[in-house]
Amino acid sequence: KVSTEDPEMAFCTLANREDLNPEEGSIHYCLYQFTRNEKLTETNKLLCDVCTQRHCGPKNNIKSEKKYVYTNAKKQMLISLAPPILTLHLKRFQHAGFNLQKVNRHIKFPEVIDLAPFCTAKCKNVAEGNTKVLYSLYGVVEHSGTMRSGHYTAYVKMRTTNSHLSDLVLRGQSPQALETEPVKGQWFHISDTHVQAVSASKVLSSQAYLLFYERLL
């Protein structure tokens, strides 16, 4: 479904993206690239119903061939509804000729991440005036091995109840209190039946495949 938006606000975000200057090889850089503004030209032009009607008229002879009008356009993918739980899935494979090859590069990720630079200015469940949409890391899935075989392990934080998250999930209410620190708790590394307490630095140095964040603000 195509909806008409104010052209001045269509590509605006809650926080200025240009202030980010994200470091390459970080989760911020991945999000920045995924939500970048793209120009659709040449063979990627957008089929425009308004332009087609203007060119051919609202009523067309059924026997005549209708000529569709394509136009240059801009495209940008932004978050319109901030989720209670944010799941980030990193693409850890690339094409090597006719084969797929695993990407083993470490991607930096923080304990607290702000999604505001990647949210539309009219994000539905963000309180008016808020310029931050904060999430705290509570889970990481890591894969070791190759594309053909390997082993999955997980890092999970045992933490206190997040009242803001409960408000979001149970009552759909946006959190109001400002929290900039990660939810306190102990991290554990889980591999099959083996569970071991680990430090936050150990978690942040892992080769993340899936990242799980819970909303703070």
PDB file of C-alpha atoms in Angstrom:
ATOM      1  CA  LYS A   1       0.000   0.000   0.000  1.00  0.00           C
ATOM      2  CA  VAL A   2       1.336   3.406  -1.005  1.00  0.00           C
ATOM      3  CA  SER A   3       0.399   6.288   1.279  1.00  0.00           C
ATOM      4  CA  THR A   4       0.919   9.969   0.583  1.00  0.00           C
ATOM      5  CA  GLU A   5       3.149  11.646   3.145  1.00  0.00           C
ATOM      6  CA  ASP A   6       4.257  15.213   3.619  1.00  0.00           C
ATOM      7  CA  PRO A   7       7.330  15.340   1.342  1.00  0.00           C
ATOM      8  CA  GLU A   8       9.134  17.485   3.911  1.00  0.00           C
ATOM      9  CA  MET A   9       8.707  14.762   6.572  1.00  0.00           C
ATOM     10  CA  ALA A  10       8.859  11.590   4.469  1.00  0.00           C
ATOM     11  CA  PHE A  11      12.604  11.071   4.990  1.00  0.00           C
ATOM     12  CA  CYS A  12      12.957  12.680   8.433  1.00  0.00           C
ATOM     13  CA  THR A  13      14.108  10.697  11.474  1.00  0.00           C
ATOM     14  CA  LEU A  14      13.681  11.166  15.228  1.00  0.00           C
ATOM     15  CA  ALA A  15      17.398  11.969  15.617  1.00  0.00           C
ATOM     16  CA  ASN A  16      19.837  13.373  13.074  1.00  0.00           C
ATOM     17  CA  ARG A  17      21.455  10.493  11.169  1.00  0.00           C
ATOM     18  CA  GLU A  18      24.340  12.649   9.982  1.00  0.00           C
ATOM     19  CA  ASP A  19      25.554  13.124  13.567  1.00  0.00           C
ATOM     20  CA  LEU A  20      26.204   9.372  13.844  1.00  0.00           C
ATOM     21  CA  ASN A  21      29.359   9.016  11.732  1.00  0.00           C
ATOM     22  CA  PRO A  22      29.231   5.250  12.448  1.00  0.00           C
ATOM     23  CA  GLU A  23      32.415   3.199  12.571  1.00  0.00           C
ATOM     24  CA  GLU A  24      32.686   0.642   9.776  1.00  0.00           C
ATOM     25  CA  GLY A  25      32.362  -2.864  11.180  1.00  0.00           C
ATOM     26  CA  SER A  26      29.836  -1.827  13.837  1.00  0.00           C
ATOM     27  CA  ILE A  27      26.133  -2.570  14.235  1.00  0.00           C
ATOM     28  CA  HIS A  28      25.464   1.183  13.875  1.00  0.00           C
ATOM     29  CA  TYR A  29      27.162   1.110  10.457  1.00  0.00           C
ATOM     30  CA  CYS A  30      25.054  -1.906   9.440  1.00  0.00           C
ATOM     31  CA  LEU A  31      21.836  -0.130  10.445  1.00  0.00           C
ATOM     32  CA  TYR A  32      22.965   3.085   8.770  1.00  0.00           C
ATOM     33  CA  GLN A  33      23.598   1.267   5.480  1.00  0.00           C
ATOM     34  CA  PHE A  34      20.366  -0.729   5.689  1.00  0.00           C
ATOM     35  CA  THR A  35      18.291   2.446   6.183  1.00  0.00           C
ATOM     36  CA  ARG A  36      20.168   4.690   3.753  1.00  0.00           C
ATOM     37  CA  ASN A  37      18.350   6.849   1.215  1.00  0.00           C
ATOM     38  CA  GLU A  38      18.358   5.191  -2.221  1.00  0.00           C
ATOM     39  CA  LYS A  39      17.687   6.777  -5.612  1.00  0.00           C
ATOM     40  CA  LEU A  40      15.532   4.745  -7.999  1.00  0.00           C
ATOM     41  CA  THR A  41      16.469   5.635 -11.591  1.00  0.00           C
ATOM     42  CA  GLU A  42      16.756   4.049 -15.050  1.00  0.00           C
ATOM     43  CA  THR A  43      15.571   0.405 -14.838  1.00  0.00           C
ATOM     44  CA  ASN A  44      14.671   0.893 -11.155  1.00  0.00           C
ATOM     45  CA  LYS A  45      12.183   3.708 -11.776  1.00  0.00           C
ATOM     46  CA  LEU A  46       8.914   3.588  -9.835  1.00  0.00           C
ATOM     47  CA  LEU A  47       5.590   2.947 -11.568  1.00  0.00           C
ATOM     48  CA  CYS A  48       3.565   6.090 -10.838  1.00  0.00           C
ATOM     49  CA  ASP A  49      -0.238   5.733 -10.961  1.00  0.00           C
ATOM     50  CA  VAL A  50      -0.733   9.499 -10.714  1.00  0.00           C
ATOM     51  CA  CYS A  51       1.640  10.164 -13.623  1.00  0.00           C
ATOM     52  CA  THR A  52      -0.015   7.382 -15.662  1.00  0.00           C
ATOM     53  CA  GLN A  53      -3.502   8.827 -15.134  1.00  0.00           C
ATOM     54  CA  ARG A  54      -2.246  12.308 -15.968  1.00  0.00           C
ATOM     55  CA  HIS A  55      -0.676  11.022 -19.200  1.00  0.00           C
ATOM     56  CA  CYS A  56      -3.424   8.613 -20.337  1.00  0.00           C
ATOM     57  CA  GLY A  57      -6.467  10.037 -18.594  1.00  0.00           C
ATOM     58  CA  PRO A  58      -8.603   8.393 -15.893  1.00  0.00           C
ATOM     59  CA  LYS A  59     -10.546   6.304 -18.433  1.00  0.00           C
ATOM     60  CA  ASN A  60      -8.750   4.196 -21.006  1.00  0.00           C
ATOM     61  CA  ASN A  61     -10.054   2.397 -24.040  1.00  0.00           C
ATOM     62  CA  ILE A  62     -10.015  -1.300 -23.187  1.00  0.00           C
ATOM     63  CA  LYS A  63      -8.824  -2.190 -26.701  1.00  0.00           C
ATOM     64  CA  SER A  64      -5.945   0.253 -26.622  1.00  0.00           C
ATOM     65  CA  GLU A  65      -2.663  -0.604 -24.957  1.00  0.00           C
ATOM     66  CA  LYS A  66      -2.236   1.384 -21.773  1.00  0.00           C
ATOM     67  CA  LYS A  67       1.128   3.108 -21.465  1.00  0.00           C
ATOM     68  CA  TYR A  68       2.438   3.108 -17.938  1.00  0.00           C
ATOM     69  CA  VAL A  69       4.554   6.018 -16.756  1.00  0.00           C
ATOM     70  CA  TYR A  70       7.632   5.377 -14.626  1.00  0.00           C
ATOM     71  CA  THR A  71       9.378   8.119 -12.693  1.00  0.00           C
ATOM     72  CA  ASN A  72      12.554   8.680 -10.698  1.00  0.00           C
ATOM     73  CA  ALA A  73      12.002   8.239  -6.967  1.00  0.00           C
ATOM     74  CA  LYS A  74      13.681   8.007  -3.588  1.00  0.00           C
ATOM     75  CA  LYS A  75      13.396   5.031  -1.261  1.00  0.00           C
ATOM     76  CA  GLN A  76      14.286   4.691   2.403  1.00  0.00           C
ATOM     77  CA  MET A  77      13.438   1.972   4.904  1.00  0.00           C
ATOM     78  CA  LEU A  78      12.825   3.373   8.411  1.00  0.00           C
ATOM     79  CA  ILE A  79      11.219   1.989  11.573  1.00  0.00           C
ATOM     80  CA  SER A  80       7.630   3.216  11.961  1.00  0.00           C
ATOM     81  CA  LEU A  81       6.812   1.267  15.139  1.00  0.00           C
ATOM     82  CA  ALA A  82       9.513   0.697  17.774  1.00  0.00           C
ATOM     83  CA  PRO A  83       9.186  -2.937  18.966  1.00  0.00           C
ATOM     84  CA  PRO A  84       9.280  -4.020  22.638  1.00  0.00           C
ATOM     85  CA  ILE A  85      11.934  -6.593  21.654  1.00  0.00           C
ATOM     86  CA  LEU A  86      14.480  -5.705  18.971  1.00  0.00           C
ATOM     87  CA  THR A  87      16.014  -8.672  17.121  1.00  0.00           C
ATOM     88  CA  LEU A  88      18.942  -7.964  14.798  1.00  0.00           C
ATOM     89  CA  HIS A  89      19.934 -10.755  12.410  1.00  0.00           C
ATOM     90  CA  LEU A  90      23.384 -10.312  10.868  1.00  0.00           C
ATOM     91  CA  LYS A  91      23.943 -11.684   7.371  1.00  0.00           C
ATOM     92  CA  ARG A  92      27.004 -13.875   7.886  1.00  0.00           C
ATOM     93  CA  PHE A  93      27.452 -15.281   4.410  1.00  0.00           C
ATOM     94  CA  GLN A  94      28.642 -13.994   1.056  1.00  0.00           C
ATOM     95  CA  HIS A  95      28.867 -15.338  -2.476  1.00  0.00           C
ATOM     96  CA  ALA A  96      32.276 -16.686  -3.525  1.00  0.00           C
ATOM     97  CA  GLY A  97      31.762 -17.599  -7.175  1.00  0.00           C
ATOM     98  CA  PHE A  98      28.994 -20.216  -7.221  1.00  0.00           C
ATOM     99  CA  ASN A  99      29.455 -21.038  -3.536  1.00  0.00           C
ATOM    100  CA  LEU A 100      28.447 -19.438  -0.252  1.00  0.00           C
ATOM    101  CA  GLN A 101      31.172 -18.492   2.194  1.00  0.00           C
ATOM    102  CA  LYS A 102      30.740 -17.670   5.875  1.00  0.00           C
ATOM    103  CA  VAL A 103      31.671 -14.167   7.047  1.00  0.00           C
ATOM    104  CA  ASN A 104      33.716 -14.465  10.256  1.00  0.00           C
ATOM    105  CA  ARG A 105      34.341 -10.740  10.764  1.00  0.00           C
ATOM    106  CA  HIS A 106      33.653  -9.364  14.239  1.00  0.00           C
ATOM    107  CA  ILE A 107      30.873  -6.760  14.301  1.00  0.00           C
ATOM    108  CA  LYS A 108      30.968  -4.318  17.218  1.00  0.00           C
ATOM    109  CA  PHE A 109      27.724  -3.928  19.144  1.00  0.00           C
ATOM    110  CA  PRO A 110      26.891  -1.956  22.319  1.00  0.00           C
ATOM    111  CA  GLU A 111      25.052  -2.893  25.491  1.00  0.00           C
ATOM    112  CA  VAL A 112      22.700   0.053  24.949  1.00  0.00           C
ATOM    113  CA  ILE A 113      21.689   1.126  21.454  1.00  0.00           C
ATOM    114  CA  ASP A 114      19.650   4.150  20.333  1.00  0.00           C
ATOM    115  CA  LEU A 115      17.303   3.465  17.404  1.00  0.00           C
ATOM    116  CA  ALA A 116      16.152   7.080  17.039  1.00  0.00           C
ATOM    117  CA  PRO A 117      18.380   7.808  13.973  1.00  0.00           C
ATOM    118  CA  PHE A 118      16.701   4.862  12.227  1.00  0.00           C
ATOM    119  CA  CYS A 119      13.085   5.666  13.197  1.00  0.00           C
ATOM    120  CA  THR A 120      10.721   7.810  11.176  1.00  0.00           C
ATOM    121  CA  ALA A 121       9.952  11.197  12.720  1.00  0.00           C
ATOM    122  CA  LYS A 122       6.338  10.039  13.133  1.00  0.00           C
ATOM    123  CA  CYS A 123       7.201   6.769  14.904  1.00  0.00           C
ATOM    124  CA  LYS A 124       3.855   5.590  16.283  1.00  0.00           C
ATOM    125  CA  ASN A 125       4.773   4.517  19.820  1.00  0.00           C
ATOM    126  CA  VAL A 126       7.358   7.131  20.753  1.00  0.00           C
ATOM    127  CA  ALA A 127       6.216   9.965  23.014  1.00  0.00           C
ATOM    128  CA  GLU A 128       6.132  13.385  21.391  1.00  0.00           C
ATOM    129  CA  GLY A 129       9.360  15.278  21.967  1.00  0.00           C
ATOM    130  CA  ASN A 130      11.466  12.157  22.575  1.00  0.00           C
ATOM    131  CA  THR A 131      14.631  12.030  20.484  1.00  0.00           C
ATOM    132  CA  LYS A 132      15.905   8.737  21.914  1.00  0.00           C
ATOM    133  CA  VAL A 133      14.627   5.168  21.513  1.00  0.00           C
ATOM    134  CA  LEU A 134      16.897   3.122  23.777  1.00  0.00           C
ATOM    135  CA  TYR A 135      17.352  -0.642  23.958  1.00  0.00           C
ATOM    136  CA  SER A 136      19.400  -2.797  26.338  1.00  0.00           C
ATOM    137  CA  LEU A 137      21.158  -5.978  25.206  1.00  0.00           C
ATOM    138  CA  TYR A 138      20.003  -9.196  26.919  1.00  0.00           C
ATOM    139  CA  GLY A 139      20.853 -12.015  24.493  1.00  0.00           C
ATOM    140  CA  VAL A 140      23.358 -13.005  21.797  1.00  0.00           C
ATOM    141  CA  VAL A 141      23.472 -16.077  19.563  1.00  0.00           C
ATOM    142  CA  GLU A 142      26.881 -17.073  18.208  1.00  0.00           C
ATOM    143  CA  HIS A 143      27.750 -19.615  15.507  1.00  0.00           C
ATOM    144  CA  SER A 144      31.097 -21.361  15.215  1.00  0.00           C
ATOM    145  CA  GLY A 145      32.090 -23.457  12.218  1.00  0.00           C
ATOM    146  CA  THR A 146      31.417 -23.201   8.483  1.00  0.00           C
ATOM    147  CA  MET A 147      28.422 -22.929   6.160  1.00  0.00           C
ATOM    148  CA  ARG A 148      28.228 -26.756   6.070  1.00  0.00           C
ATOM    149  CA  SER A 149      28.552 -27.522   9.757  1.00  0.00           C
ATOM    150  CA  GLY A 150      28.994 -25.805  13.097  1.00  0.00           C
ATOM    151  CA  HIS A 151      27.657 -25.198  16.572  1.00  0.00           C
ATOM    152  CA  TYR A 152      25.319 -22.587  18.046  1.00  0.00           C
ATOM    153  CA  THR A 153      25.850 -21.159  21.527  1.00  0.00           C
ATOM    154  CA  ALA A 154      24.125 -18.320  23.376  1.00  0.00           C
ATOM    155  CA  TYR A 155      24.868 -15.541  25.835  1.00  0.00           C
ATOM    156  CA  VAL A 156      21.933 -14.598  28.070  1.00  0.00           C
ATOM    157  CA  LYS A 157      21.659 -11.984  30.799  1.00  0.00           C
ATOM    158  CA  MET A 158      19.836 -12.957  33.989  1.00  0.00           C
ATOM    159  CA  ARG A 159      18.366  -9.630  35.042  1.00  0.00           C
ATOM    160  CA  THR A 160      15.696  -7.933  37.109  1.00  0.00           C
ATOM    161  CA  THR A 161      12.221  -7.331  35.736  1.00  0.00           C
ATOM    162  CA  ASN A 162      12.034  -4.487  33.224  1.00  0.00           C
ATOM    163  CA  SER A 163       8.853  -2.592  34.190  1.00  0.00           C
ATOM    164  CA  HIS A 164       9.017  -0.485  31.014  1.00  0.00           C
ATOM    165  CA  LEU A 165       9.053  -3.644  28.896  1.00  0.00           C
ATOM    166  CA  SER A 166       6.043  -4.996  30.805  1.00  0.00           C
ATOM    167  CA  ASP A 167       4.149  -1.763  30.105  1.00  0.00           C
ATOM    168  CA  LEU A 168       4.921  -2.079  26.399  1.00  0.00           C
ATOM    169  CA  VAL A 169       4.011  -5.755  26.065  1.00  0.00           C
ATOM    170  CA  LEU A 170       0.984  -5.917  28.371  1.00  0.00           C
ATOM    171  CA  ARG A 171      -0.538  -2.441  28.035  1.00  0.00           C
ATOM    172  CA  GLY A 172       1.041  -0.964  24.925  1.00  0.00           C
ATOM    173  CA  GLN A 173       2.221   2.068  26.904  1.00  0.00           C
ATOM    174  CA  SER A 174       5.393   3.906  25.915  1.00  0.00           C
ATOM    175  CA  PRO A 175       8.005   4.175  28.694  1.00  0.00           C
ATOM    176  CA  GLN A 176       8.440   7.657  30.106  1.00  0.00           C
ATOM    177  CA  ALA A 177      11.439   7.491  32.467  1.00  0.00           C
ATOM    178  CA  LEU A 178      14.856   8.091  30.914  1.00  0.00           C
ATOM    179  CA  GLU A 179      17.332   5.255  31.319  1.00  0.00           C
ATOM    180  CA  THR A 180      20.695   5.313  29.609  1.00  0.00           C
ATOM    181  CA  GLU A 181      22.351   2.418  31.458  1.00  0.00           C
ATOM    182  CA  PRO A 182      21.958  -1.265  30.525  1.00  0.00           C
ATOM    183  CA  VAL A 183      19.668  -3.382  32.661  1.00  0.00           C
ATOM    184  CA  LYS A 184      21.729  -4.789  35.554  1.00  0.00           C
ATOM    185  CA  GLY A 185      22.306  -8.534  35.680  1.00  0.00           C
ATOM    186  CA  GLN A 186      24.739 -11.428  35.249  1.00  0.00           C
ATOM    187  CA  TRP A 187      25.717 -12.777  31.841  1.00  0.00           C
ATOM    188  CA  PHE A 188      25.889 -16.528  31.190  1.00  0.00           C
ATOM    189  CA  HIS A 189      27.336 -18.499  28.277  1.00  0.00           C
ATOM    190  CA  ILE A 190      25.201 -21.512  27.317  1.00  0.00           C
ATOM    191  CA  SER A 191      26.506 -24.356  25.155  1.00  0.00           C
ATOM    192  CA  ASP A 192      24.199 -27.387  25.105  1.00  0.00           C
ATOM    193  CA  THR A 193      23.976 -28.418  28.778  1.00  0.00           C
ATOM    194  CA  HIS A 194      27.023 -26.403  29.879  1.00  0.00           C
ATOM    195  CA  VAL A 195      26.319 -23.032  31.526  1.00  0.00           C
ATOM    196  CA  GLN A 196      29.054 -20.660  32.700  1.00  0.00           C
ATOM    197  CA  ALA A 197      28.999 -17.136  34.138  1.00  0.00           C
ATOM    198  CA  VAL A 198      30.923 -14.657  31.954  1.00  0.00           C
ATOM    199  CA  SER A 199      31.740 -10.940  31.909  1.00  0.00           C
ATOM    200  CA  ALA A 200      30.040  -8.331  29.740  1.00  0.00           C
ATOM    201  CA  SER A 201      33.341  -7.781  27.900  1.00  0.00           C
ATOM    202  CA  LYS A 202      33.335 -11.476  26.901  1.00  0.00           C
ATOM    203  CA  VAL A 203      29.846 -11.053  25.472  1.00  0.00           C
ATOM    204  CA  LEU A 204      30.742  -7.893  23.535  1.00  0.00           C
ATOM    205  CA  SER A 205      33.752  -9.634  21.958  1.00  0.00           C
ATOM    206  CA  SER A 206      31.652 -12.528  20.646  1.00  0.00           C
ATOM    207  CA  GLN A 207      30.987 -13.107  16.949  1.00  0.00           C
ATOM    208  CA  ALA A 208      27.294 -12.230  17.028  1.00  0.00           C
ATOM    209  CA  TYR A 209      24.846 -13.856  14.649  1.00  0.00           C
ATOM    210  CA  LEU A 210      21.651 -12.767  16.398  1.00  0.00           C
ATOM    211  CA  LEU A 211      21.279  -9.863  18.846  1.00  0.00           C
ATOM    212  CA  PHE A 212      18.355  -9.419  21.233  1.00  0.00           C
ATOM    213  CA  TYR A 213      17.578  -6.046  22.845  1.00  0.00           C
ATOM    214  CA  GLU A 214      14.725  -4.994  25.168  1.00  0.00           C
ATOM    215  CA  ARG A 215      13.325  -1.503  25.066  1.00  0.00           C
ATOM    216  CA  LEU A 216      14.264   0.936  27.833  1.00  0.00           C
ATOM    217  CA  LEU A 217      12.839   4.195  26.448  1.00  0.00           C
TER     218      LEU A 217
END
